[in-house]
Amino acid sequence: MKFYSRNITADSLTGAVFALEGIRRSAVIMNAPTGCKFYHSAISDNQYPRQISFDPLNYPETFYFGQPRVPCTYLDSYDYVYGSKDKLNALLDFIHGEDYALVAIVNSPGAALIGDDLEGIARAKLPHTPLLVIENPGFSQSFYKGFQDTLQALLKNLPLVKGLKKKNSINLIGISIFNKYYRGDIEEIERLLKLCGIETNCVLCADTSLDDLRRIPQAALNVILYPELGLDIARYLEEAYGMPYFLFDKGLPIGFDLTEAFLSGVCEKLYGDALPTDEGLKDQQSSFTMELEKARVDAYLHLSRIHSLTGLPRGVTFSVEALSSSLYAYTDFFLNYLGMIPNAIDHIKDDPCLFTDKLRTLLEKHHLEQGLHQSVYEAESDLVFSNGSTIAQLKLKGHAFSGIEIELPSLGYIDVFPKTHLGIKGSLLLVEQILNGMNFS
């Protein structure tokens, strides 16, 4: 039976807002009706908290409506006829004098039809503040397009400083505060790169300063993490600044094998045939190899104990709902390393499908391609890897399974300690979640 209540996915307006909310000390203003702001402010404040108070009474101002982030001009029918200038001026007067590194104004799709000169209005009020105006966030386009188009507009608007190239440095391109575990993802990838003697120059774009963005051309290489959020940006930087980029051909570094392949690929792209001979750097790379092997041993110990008694996790069925880059990497780890069986490999709506062909090849190799034709809502699996909303819907349908969140929206679990499914730490966390998930499904 066809399931008609699939989640509504974020669109290009949301992509634009979260691209800019990922910049440190930014004020992102929505020129939009009140209803457009609540979701964006709630997610941004939860994923990237800057204020110590959660009490809505601390934010009673007209433009904030009890939330600390993403003020809006609360447009109504009058403003759509006579323009939003008066309300925008009032909001700009309210924030004038605050120490913002960037003020960004994002039109809602409806407000884009009004035709106000937002940049002219804002420049008159904030002549000395870095400013970016997104007049048209896209009409019903994808989150990924809105995110990348907005960051390209920002990079074109900033004076990027070329300077001297740092030969052992990279920019990490393609991550957002809308990624569930973005803090842990960044920390783990930066940590592993450092073990290989590689410094991170800039992360585009989550908890990033304008100064970091201005230094982007000084890195020797752009490394794409989530391709759906970074490939177009990397291509722009290659065209505009001659910067090479590395796109991992297996999607994401999930699992021990793909983590090793990802790091090897970055090193090969960065150094080419002139691999460094420095003894200190060799020691660092040796430290990565030793840590990776130790993690394999730790995982094997726990897996072997469970397998010796039950035969699991081999044969455990799973469903995954995500972008194709994530689908490929999760499926490779679960199938090739753990011997689990894919019931449903489900792309989320608006997925650019950059890795769908590779995913199909992987499944056909094991004669399991039927998983690509099954919806996560229809398959009944032992483990479901998806967002909190899908997991909740499946629970309400009476399915017996363990749900493991890999995407937003969340069920509300508060992550005090940064977590990740990427790299070595992420591989161990996944093994832990799977072993415990089998016990409580």
CSV table of C-alpha atoms in Angstrom, one decimal:
chain,number,residue,atom,x,y,z
A,1,MET,CA,0.0,0.0,0.0
A,2,LYS,CA,1.4,3.4,-1.0
A,3,PHE,CA,2.3,5.6,2.0
A,4,TYR,CA,0.9,9.2,1.5
A,5,SER,CA,2.3,10.9,4.6
A,6,ARG,CA,6.0,11.1,3.8
A,7,ASN,CA,8.0,14.0,5.5
A,8,ILE,CA,8.0,17.4,3.9
A,9,THR,CA,11.6,18.1,3.0
A,10,ALA,CA,13.4,21.4,3.5
A,11,ASP,CA,13.5,23.7,0.5
A,12,SER,CA,15.9,26.3,-0.9
A,13,LEU,CA,14.7,29.0,1.5
A,14,THR,CA,15.7,26.8,4.4
A,15,GLY,CA,19.0,26.0,2.7
A,16,ALA,CA,19.7,29.8,2.3
A,17,VAL,CA,18.9,30.5,6.0
A,18,PHE,CA,21.0,27.6,7.4
A,19,ALA,CA,24.0,28.5,5.2
A,20,LEU,CA,24.1,31.9,6.7
A,21,GLU,CA,23.2,30.8,10.2
A,22,GLY,CA,26.3,28.7,10.2
A,23,ILE,CA,28.4,31.8,10.2
A,24,ARG,CA,29.7,33.0,13.5
A,25,ARG,CA,28.2,36.3,14.8
A,26,SER,CA,25.8,36.6,11.9
A,27,ALA,CA,22.3,38.1,12.0
A,28,VAL,CA,20.0,36.4,9.5
A,29,ILE,CA,16.8,38.4,8.9
A,30,MET,CA,13.9,36.9,7.1
A,31,ASN,CA,11.8,39.4,5.1
A,32,ALA,CA,8.8,37.2,5.4
A,33,PRO,CA,5.5,36.5,7.3
A,34,THR,CA,5.8,35.4,10.9
A,35,GLY,CA,5.1,31.7,10.1
A,36,CYS,CA,8.3,31.4,8.0
A,37,LYS,CA,10.6,32.1,11.0
A,38,PHE,CA,9.5,29.7,13.7
A,39,TYR,CA,10.9,26.5,12.2
A,40,HIS,CA,14.2,28.1,11.1
A,41,SER,CA,14.8,29.8,14.5
A,42,ALA,CA,14.0,26.6,16.4
A,43,ILE,CA,16.3,24.4,14.4
A,44,SER,CA,19.1,26.9,14.3
A,45,ASP,CA,19.0,27.6,18.0
A,46,ASN,CA,18.9,23.8,18.8
A,47,GLN,CA,21.7,22.8,16.5
A,48,TYR,CA,24.0,25.9,17.0
A,49,PRO,CA,23.1,27.4,20.4
A,50,ARG,CA,24.5,30.9,21.1
A,51,GLN,CA,22.3,32.1,23.9
A,52,ILE,CA,22.3,30.7,27.5
A,53,SER,CA,18.5,31.2,28.0
A,54,PHE,CA,15.8,29.1,26.5
A,55,ASP,CA,13.0,31.1,28.1
A,56,PRO,CA,10.8,32.8,25.4
A,57,LEU,CA,10.1,35.6,27.8
A,58,ASN,CA,13.7,36.7,27.4
A,59,TYR,CA,13.0,37.5,23.7
A,60,PRO,CA,9.7,39.5,23.7
A,61,GLU,CA,10.7,41.8,20.9
A,62,THR,CA,8.3,42.3,18.0
A,63,PHE,CA,10.7,40.8,15.5
A,64,TYR,CA,11.8,37.7,17.5
A,65,PHE,CA,8.4,36.4,18.9
A,66,GLY,CA,10.0,34.6,21.8
A,67,GLN,CA,12.9,33.1,19.9
A,68,PRO,CA,16.5,34.1,20.0
A,69,ARG,CA,17.4,33.7,16.3
A,70,VAL,CA,16.2,34.6,12.8
A,71,PRO,CA,14.2,37.8,13.4
A,72,CYS,CA,11.6,38.5,10.7
A,73,THR,CA,9.6,41.5,9.4
A,74,TYR,CA,6.2,39.7,10.0
A,75,LEU,CA,4.8,40.7,6.6
A,76,ASP,CA,1.1,40.9,6.1
A,77,SER,CA,-1.3,41.7,3.2
A,78,TYR,CA,-0.7,45.4,3.5
A,79,ASP,CA,3.1,45.0,3.0
A,80,TYR,CA,2.6,42.8,-0.1
A,81,VAL,CA,0.8,45.8,-1.7
A,82,TYR,CA,2.7,48.8,-0.3
A,83,GLY,CA,6.2,47.2,0.4
A,84,SER,CA,8.2,46.0,3.4
A,85,LYS,CA,10.4,49.1,3.7
A,86,ASP,CA,8.9,50.4,6.9
A,87,LYS,CA,9.1,47.1,8.8
A,88,LEU,CA,12.6,46.3,7.5
A,89,ASN,CA,13.8,49.8,8.6
A,90,ALA,CA,12.4,49.3,12.0
A,91,LEU,CA,14.1,45.9,12.4
A,92,LEU,CA,17.4,47.3,11.2
A,93,ASP,CA,17.1,50.2,13.7
A,94,PHE,CA,16.6,47.6,16.4
A,95,ILE,CA,19.8,45.6,15.6
A,96,HIS,CA,21.8,48.7,14.8
A,97,GLY,CA,24.8,48.9,17.2
A,98,GLU,CA,25.0,45.2,17.8
A,99,ASP,CA,28.4,43.7,17.1
A,100,TYR,CA,27.5,41.5,14.1
A,101,ALA,CA,30.1,40.3,11.7
A,102,LEU,CA,27.5,39.9,9.0
A,103,VAL,CA,23.9,41.0,8.5
A,104,ALA,CA,22.1,38.9,5.9
A,105,ILE,CA,18.5,39.5,4.6
A,106,VAL,CA,16.7,36.6,3.0
A,107,ASN,CA,13.5,37.2,1.1
A,108,SER,CA,10.8,34.5,1.4
A,109,PRO,CA,9.6,33.4,-2.1
A,110,GLY,CA,6.4,35.4,-1.7
A,111,ALA,CA,8.2,38.6,-0.6
A,112,ALA,CA,10.5,38.2,-3.6
A,113,LEU,CA,7.5,39.2,-5.7
A,114,ILE,CA,7.1,42.6,-3.9
A,115,GLY,CA,10.2,44.1,-5.6
A,116,ASP,CA,11.7,46.1,-2.7
A,117,ASP,CA,15.3,47.3,-3.0
A,118,LEU,CA,16.4,45.4,0.1
A,119,GLU,CA,20.1,46.1,-0.4
A,120,GLY,CA,19.5,49.9,-0.8
A,121,ILE,CA,17.3,50.0,2.3
A,122,ALA,CA,19.9,48.0,4.3
A,123,ARG,CA,22.9,50.0,3.1
A,124,ALA,CA,21.3,53.2,4.1
A,125,LYS,CA,20.9,51.9,7.7
A,126,LEU,CA,24.1,49.8,8.1
A,127,PRO,CA,26.7,51.5,5.8
A,128,HIS,CA,29.7,50.0,7.6
A,129,THR,CA,28.4,46.4,8.3
A,130,PRO,CA,29.2,43.5,6.0
A,131,LEU,CA,25.9,42.8,4.2
A,132,LEU,CA,24.4,40.1,2.0
A,133,VAL,CA,20.9,40.2,0.5
A,134,ILE,CA,19.3,37.1,-1.0
A,135,GLU,CA,16.5,38.7,-3.1
A,136,ASN,CA,15.3,35.3,-4.5
A,137,PRO,CA,15.9,32.2,-2.5
A,138,GLY,CA,14.5,30.0,-5.2
A,139,PHE,CA,10.9,28.8,-5.8
A,140,SER,CA,10.3,25.3,-4.5
A,141,GLN,CA,13.9,24.3,-5.3
A,142,SER,CA,15.9,21.9,-3.1
A,143,PHE,CA,17.6,22.6,0.2
A,144,TYR,CA,21.0,21.7,-1.4
A,145,LYS,CA,20.6,24.2,-4.2
A,146,GLY,CA,19.6,27.0,-1.9
A,147,PHE,CA,22.5,26.2,0.5
A,148,GLN,CA,25.2,26.2,-2.2
A,149,ASP,CA,23.8,29.1,-4.2
A,150,THR,CA,23.7,31.3,-1.1
A,151,LEU,CA,27.3,30.4,-0.1
A,152,GLN,CA,28.5,31.1,-3.6
A,153,ALA,CA,26.8,34.5,-3.4
A,154,LEU,CA,28.5,35.2,-0.1
A,155,LEU,CA,31.9,34.2,-1.5
A,156,LYS,CA,31.4,36.5,-4.5
A,157,ASN,CA,30.4,39.3,-2.1
A,158,LEU,CA,33.4,38.9,0.2
A,159,PRO,CA,36.9,40.1,-0.6
A,160,LEU,CA,38.7,36.7,-0.4
A,161,VAL,CA,42.4,37.0,0.5
A,162,LYS,CA,44.6,34.9,-1.8
A,163,GLY,CA,48.0,35.1,0.0
A,164,LEU,CA,50.5,32.3,0.1
A,165,LYS,CA,49.3,28.7,-0.3
A,166,LYS,CA,49.6,26.6,2.8
A,167,LYS,CA,50.9,23.3,1.2
A,168,ASN,CA,49.6,21.0,4.0
A,169,SER,CA,46.2,22.7,4.5
A,170,ILE,CA,42.7,22.0,3.1
A,171,ASN,CA,39.2,23.5,3.2
A,172,LEU,CA,36.4,21.2,4.3
A,173,ILE,CA,33.6,22.0,1.9
A,174,GLY,CA,30.0,20.8,2.2
A,175,ILE,CA,28.6,20.6,5.7
A,176,SER,CA,25.8,22.5,7.4
A,177,ILE,CA,24.3,23.1,10.9
A,178,PHE,CA,21.4,21.2,9.4
A,179,ASN,CA,23.5,18.0,9.5
A,180,LYS,CA,22.4,16.2,12.7
A,181,TYR,CA,26.0,15.5,13.9
A,182,TYR,CA,27.8,18.4,12.3
A,183,ARG,CA,29.9,19.2,15.3
A,184,GLY,CA,31.1,15.7,15.8
A,185,ASP,CA,31.6,15.2,12.0
A,186,ILE,CA,33.9,18.2,11.8
A,187,GLU,CA,35.9,17.3,14.9
A,188,GLU,CA,36.5,13.8,13.8
A,189,ILE,CA,37.5,14.6,10.2
A,190,GLU,CA,39.8,17.4,11.4
A,191,ARG,CA,41.3,15.1,14.0
A,192,LEU,CA,42.0,12.4,11.4
A,193,LEU,CA,43.4,14.8,8.9
A,194,LYS,CA,45.7,16.2,11.6
A,195,LEU,CA,47.0,12.7,12.2
A,196,CYS,CA,48.1,12.7,8.6
A,197,GLY,CA,49.8,16.1,8.9
A,198,ILE,CA,47.0,18.0,7.3
A,199,GLU,CA,45.6,21.2,8.8
A,200,THR,CA,42.1,22.5,8.2
A,201,ASN,CA,42.1,26.1,6.9
A,202,CYS,CA,38.3,26.6,6.8
A,203,VAL,CA,35.0,24.7,7.2
A,204,LEU,CA,32.3,25.8,4.8
A,205,CYS,CA,29.9,26.3,6.5
A,206,ALA,CA,29.2,25.5,10.1
A,207,ASP,CA,30.4,27.6,13.0
A,208,THR,CA,32.6,29.5,10.6
A,209,SER,CA,33.9,33.1,10.9
A,210,LEU,CA,34.1,35.6,8.1
A,211,ASP,CA,37.8,35.7,8.5
A,212,ASP,CA,38.0,31.9,7.9
A,213,LEU,CA,35.9,32.4,4.7
A,214,ARG,CA,38.2,35.2,3.5
A,215,ARG,CA,41.2,32.8,3.8
A,216,ILE,CA,39.7,30.1,1.7
A,217,PRO,CA,42.1,30.6,-1.3
A,218,GLN,CA,45.1,30.0,0.9
A,219,ALA,CA,44.4,26.3,1.2
A,220,ALA,CA,46.0,23.9,-1.2
A,221,LEU,CA,43.0,21.7,-1.7
A,222,ASN,CA,39.2,21.7,-1.1
A,223,VAL,CA,37.9,18.4,0.4
A,224,ILE,CA,34.2,17.8,-0.2
A,225,LEU,CA,32.5,16.1,2.7
A,226,TYR,CA,28.8,15.9,1.8
A,227,PRO,CA,28.8,16.2,-2.0
A,228,GLU,CA,25.2,17.4,-2.1
A,229,LEU,CA,26.2,20.4,0.0
A,230,GLY,CA,29.6,21.1,-1.5
A,231,LEU,CA,30.2,19.9,-5.1
A,232,ASP,CA,28.9,23.0,-6.8
A,233,ILE,CA,30.8,25.3,-4.4
A,234,ALA,CA,34.0,23.3,-5.0
A,235,ARG,CA,33.5,23.7,-8.8
A,236,TYR,CA,33.0,27.4,-8.4
A,237,LEU,CA,36.2,27.8,-6.4
A,238,GLU,CA,38.1,25.8,-9.0
A,239,GLU,CA,36.8,28.0,-11.7
A,240,ALA,CA,37.3,31.3,-9.9
A,241,TYR,CA,40.5,30.6,-8.0
A,242,GLY,CA,42.0,27.6,-9.6
A,243,MET,CA,41.6,25.5,-6.5
A,244,PRO,CA,41.6,21.7,-7.0
A,245,TYR,CA,39.1,19.6,-5.1
A,246,PHE,CA,38.8,16.1,-3.8
A,247,LEU,CA,35.5,14.2,-4.2
A,248,PHE,CA,35.5,10.8,-2.4
A,249,ASP,CA,34.1,8.3,-4.8
A,250,LYS,CA,32.4,6.2,-2.1
A,251,GLY,CA,30.3,9.0,-0.7
A,252,LEU,CA,31.2,9.5,3.0
A,253,PRO,CA,33.9,8.1,5.2
A,254,ILE,CA,31.6,5.7,7.2
A,255,GLY,CA,33.1,2.5,8.4
A,256,PHE,CA,36.7,1.5,8.8
A,257,ASP,CA,37.4,0.7,5.2
A,258,LEU,CA,35.9,3.8,3.7
A,259,THR,CA,37.6,6.0,6.4
A,260,GLU,CA,41.0,4.5,5.4
A,261,ALA,CA,40.2,5.0,1.7
A,262,PHE,CA,39.0,8.6,2.3
A,263,LEU,CA,42.2,9.6,4.1
A,264,SER,CA,44.4,7.9,1.5
A,265,GLY,CA,42.5,9.7,-1.2
A,266,VAL,CA,43.0,13.1,0.4
A,267,CYS,CA,46.7,12.5,0.9
A,268,GLU,CA,47.2,11.3,-2.6
A,269,LYS,CA,45.3,14.3,-4.0
A,270,LEU,CA,47.2,16.8,-1.8
A,271,TYR,CA,50.7,15.4,-2.1
A,272,GLY,CA,50.5,13.6,-5.5
A,273,ASP,CA,53.7,11.7,-6.2
A,274,ALA,CA,55.7,13.9,-3.8
A,275,LEU,CA,54.5,12.2,-0.6
A,276,PRO,CA,56.2,13.9,2.4
A,277,THR,CA,59.3,12.3,3.7
A,278,ASP,CA,59.4,14.2,7.0
A,279,GLU,CA,59.9,11.7,9.9
A,280,GLY,CA,57.4,13.6,12.2
A,281,LEU,CA,54.8,13.4,9.5
A,282,LYS,CA,55.4,9.7,9.0
A,283,ASP,CA,55.0,9.2,12.7
A,284,GLN,CA,51.6,11.0,12.6
A,285,GLN,CA,50.4,8.9,9.7
A,286,SER,CA,51.6,5.8,11.6
A,287,SER,CA,49.5,7.0,14.6
A,288,PHE,CA,46.4,7.0,12.3
A,289,THR,CA,47.1,3.5,11.1
A,290,MET,CA,47.6,2.3,14.7
A,291,GLU,CA,44.4,3.9,15.9
A,292,LEU,CA,42.4,2.5,13.0
A,293,GLU,CA,43.6,-1.0,13.7
A,294,LYS,CA,42.9,-0.7,17.4
A,295,ALA,CA,39.4,0.4,16.6
A,296,ARG,CA,38.9,-2.6,14.3
A,297,VAL,CA,40.1,-4.9,17.2
A,298,ASP,CA,37.7,-3.2,19.7
A,299,ALA,CA,34.8,-3.6,17.3
A,300,TYR,CA,35.6,-7.2,16.5
A,301,LEU,CA,35.8,-8.1,20.2
A,302,HIS,CA,32.2,-7.1,20.8
A,303,LEU,CA,30.9,-8.3,17.5
A,304,SER,CA,32.6,-11.7,18.0
A,305,ARG,CA,31.0,-12.2,21.4
A,306,ILE,CA,27.5,-11.5,20.1
A,307,HIS,CA,28.0,-13.5,17.0
A,308,SER,CA,29.4,-16.6,18.8
A,309,LEU,CA,26.1,-16.8,20.8
A,310,THR,CA,23.4,-15.6,18.3
A,311,GLY,CA,25.0,-15.5,14.9
A,312,LEU,CA,24.2,-11.8,14.7
A,313,PRO,CA,24.5,-9.2,13.3
A,314,ARG,CA,24.9,-11.3,10.2
A,315,GLY,CA,21.5,-11.6,8.6
A,316,VAL,CA,19.9,-8.7,10.5
A,317,THR,CA,17.7,-6.7,8.1
A,318,PHE,CA,18.0,-2.9,7.9
A,319,SER,CA,16.4,0.1,6.1
A,320,VAL,CA,18.1,3.4,5.4
A,321,GLU,CA,16.5,6.7,4.4
A,322,ALA,CA,19.0,9.4,3.4
A,323,LEU,CA,20.9,11.1,0.6
A,324,SER,CA,22.6,8.9,-1.9
A,325,SER,CA,26.1,9.7,-0.6
A,326,SER,CA,25.0,8.6,2.8
A,327,LEU,CA,23.0,5.6,1.5
A,328,TYR,CA,26.1,4.2,-0.3
A,329,ALA,CA,28.4,4.6,2.7
A,330,TYR,CA,26.0,3.2,5.3
A,331,THR,CA,25.0,0.3,3.0
A,332,ASP,CA,28.7,-0.6,2.3
A,333,PHE,CA,29.5,-0.7,6.0
A,334,PHE,CA,26.4,-2.7,7.0
A,335,LEU,CA,26.6,-5.1,4.1
A,336,ASN,CA,30.3,-5.7,3.6
A,337,TYR,CA,31.5,-5.4,7.2
A,338,LEU,CA,28.6,-6.6,9.3
A,339,GLY,CA,26.8,-8.9,6.8
A,340,MET,CA,23.4,-7.3,7.3
A,341,ILE,CA,20.7,-7.4,4.7
A,342,PRO,CA,19.2,-4.3,3.1
A,343,ASN,CA,15.4,-4.4,3.0
A,344,ALA,CA,14.9,-0.7,1.9
A,345,ILE,CA,17.4,1.8,0.5
A,346,ASP,CA,15.3,4.9,0.2
A,347,HIS,CA,16.3,8.2,-1.2
A,348,ILE,CA,14.9,11.3,0.5
A,349,LYS,CA,12.9,13.7,-1.7
A,350,ASP,CA,15.0,16.1,-3.8
A,351,ASP,CA,18.1,14.0,-3.5
A,352,PRO,CA,20.4,14.9,-6.4
A,353,CYS,CA,21.2,11.1,-6.6
A,354,LEU,CA,24.9,11.6,-7.2
A,355,PHE,CA,25.8,8.1,-6.0
A,356,THR,CA,22.7,6.1,-7.0
A,357,ASP,CA,24.4,4.3,-9.9
A,358,LYS,CA,27.3,3.2,-7.6
A,359,LEU,CA,24.8,2.1,-5.0
A,360,ARG,CA,22.9,0.0,-7.5
A,361,THR,CA,26.2,-1.6,-8.6
A,362,LEU,CA,27.0,-2.4,-5.0
A,363,LEU,CA,23.6,-4.0,-4.4
A,364,GLU,CA,23.7,-5.9,-7.7
A,365,LYS,CA,27.0,-7.4,-6.8
A,366,HIS,CA,25.3,-9.1,-3.8
A,367,HIS,CA,22.0,-9.7,-5.7
A,368,LEU,CA,20.2,-7.4,-3.3
A,369,GLU,CA,19.1,-4.7,-5.8
A,370,GLN,CA,15.4,-5.2,-4.8
A,371,GLY,CA,16.2,-2.9,-1.8
A,372,LEU,CA,16.3,0.1,-4.1
A,373,HIS,CA,12.7,-0.5,-5.1
A,374,GLN,CA,11.3,-0.7,-1.5
A,375,SER,CA,10.2,2.2,0.6
A,376,VAL,CA,11.3,2.5,4.2
A,377,TYR,CA,7.6,2.9,5.1
A,378,GLU,CA,6.7,-0.5,3.4
A,379,ALA,CA,9.6,-2.6,4.5
A,380,GLU,CA,9.6,-4.2,8.0
A,381,SER,CA,13.3,-4.3,9.1
A,382,ASP,CA,15.0,-5.0,12.3
A,383,LEU,CA,16.9,-1.7,12.2
A,384,VAL,CA,15.8,1.6,10.6
A,385,PHE,CA,18.4,4.4,10.0
A,386,SER,CA,16.5,7.6,9.2
A,387,ASN,CA,15.2,10.8,10.7
A,388,GLY,CA,13.2,11.0,13.9
A,389,SER,CA,10.0,11.8,12.1
A,390,THR,CA,10.1,8.7,10.0
A,391,ILE,CA,11.1,6.5,13.0
A,392,ALA,CA,8.1,7.9,14.9
A,393,GLN,CA,5.7,7.2,12.0
A,394,LEU,CA,6.8,3.6,11.7
A,395,LYS,CA,6.4,3.1,15.5
A,396,LEU,CA,2.9,4.4,15.2
A,397,LYS,CA,2.2,1.9,12.5
A,398,GLY,CA,3.1,-0.9,14.9
A,399,HIS,CA,6.4,-1.9,13.4
A,400,ALA,CA,8.8,-3.7,15.8
A,401,PHE,CA,12.3,-2.4,15.2
A,402,SER,CA,15.1,-0.2,16.6
A,403,GLY,CA,15.4,3.2,15.1
A,404,ILE,CA,18.7,5.0,14.8
A,405,GLU,CA,18.6,8.7,13.9
A,406,ILE,CA,21.0,9.8,11.2
A,407,GLU,CA,19.2,12.9,9.9
A,408,LEU,CA,17.0,15.8,11.1
A,409,PRO,CA,14.3,16.2,12.3
A,410,SER,CA,15.2,14.6,15.6
A,411,LEU,CA,13.0,13.0,18.2
A,412,GLY,CA,14.5,15.5,20.7
A,413,TYR,CA,17.5,13.7,22.2
A,414,ILE,CA,19.9,16.3,23.5
A,415,ASP,CA,23.5,15.6,22.4
A,416,VAL,CA,25.7,17.3,25.0
A,417,PHE,CA,28.8,15.5,23.7
A,418,PRO,CA,29.4,15.8,19.9
A,419,LYS,CA,28.7,12.5,18.1
A,420,THR,CA,29.4,11.4,14.6
A,421,HIS,CA,29.0,8.4,12.3
A,422,LEU,CA,32.1,9.5,10.3
A,423,GLY,CA,35.6,8.3,10.7
A,424,ILE,CA,37.0,6.0,13.3
A,425,LYS,CA,34.9,7.2,16.2
A,426,GLY,CA,31.8,7.2,14.0
A,427,SER,CA,32.4,3.5,13.0
A,428,LEU,CA,32.6,2.5,16.7
A,429,LEU,CA,29.5,4.4,17.6
A,430,LEU,CA,27.6,2.7,14.8
A,431,VAL,CA,28.7,-0.7,15.9
A,432,GLU,CA,27.6,0.2,19.5
A,433,GLN,CA,24.2,1.5,18.3
A,434,ILE,CA,23.6,-1.6,16.2
A,435,LEU,CA,24.5,-4.1,18.9
A,436,ASN,CA,22.3,-2.3,21.4
A,437,GLY,CA,19.6,-1.9,18.8
A,438,MET,CA,19.4,-5.6,18.2
A,439,ASN,CA,18.9,-6.2,21.9
A,440,PHE,CA,16.0,-3.8,22.2
A,441,SER,CA,14.2,-4.0,18.9
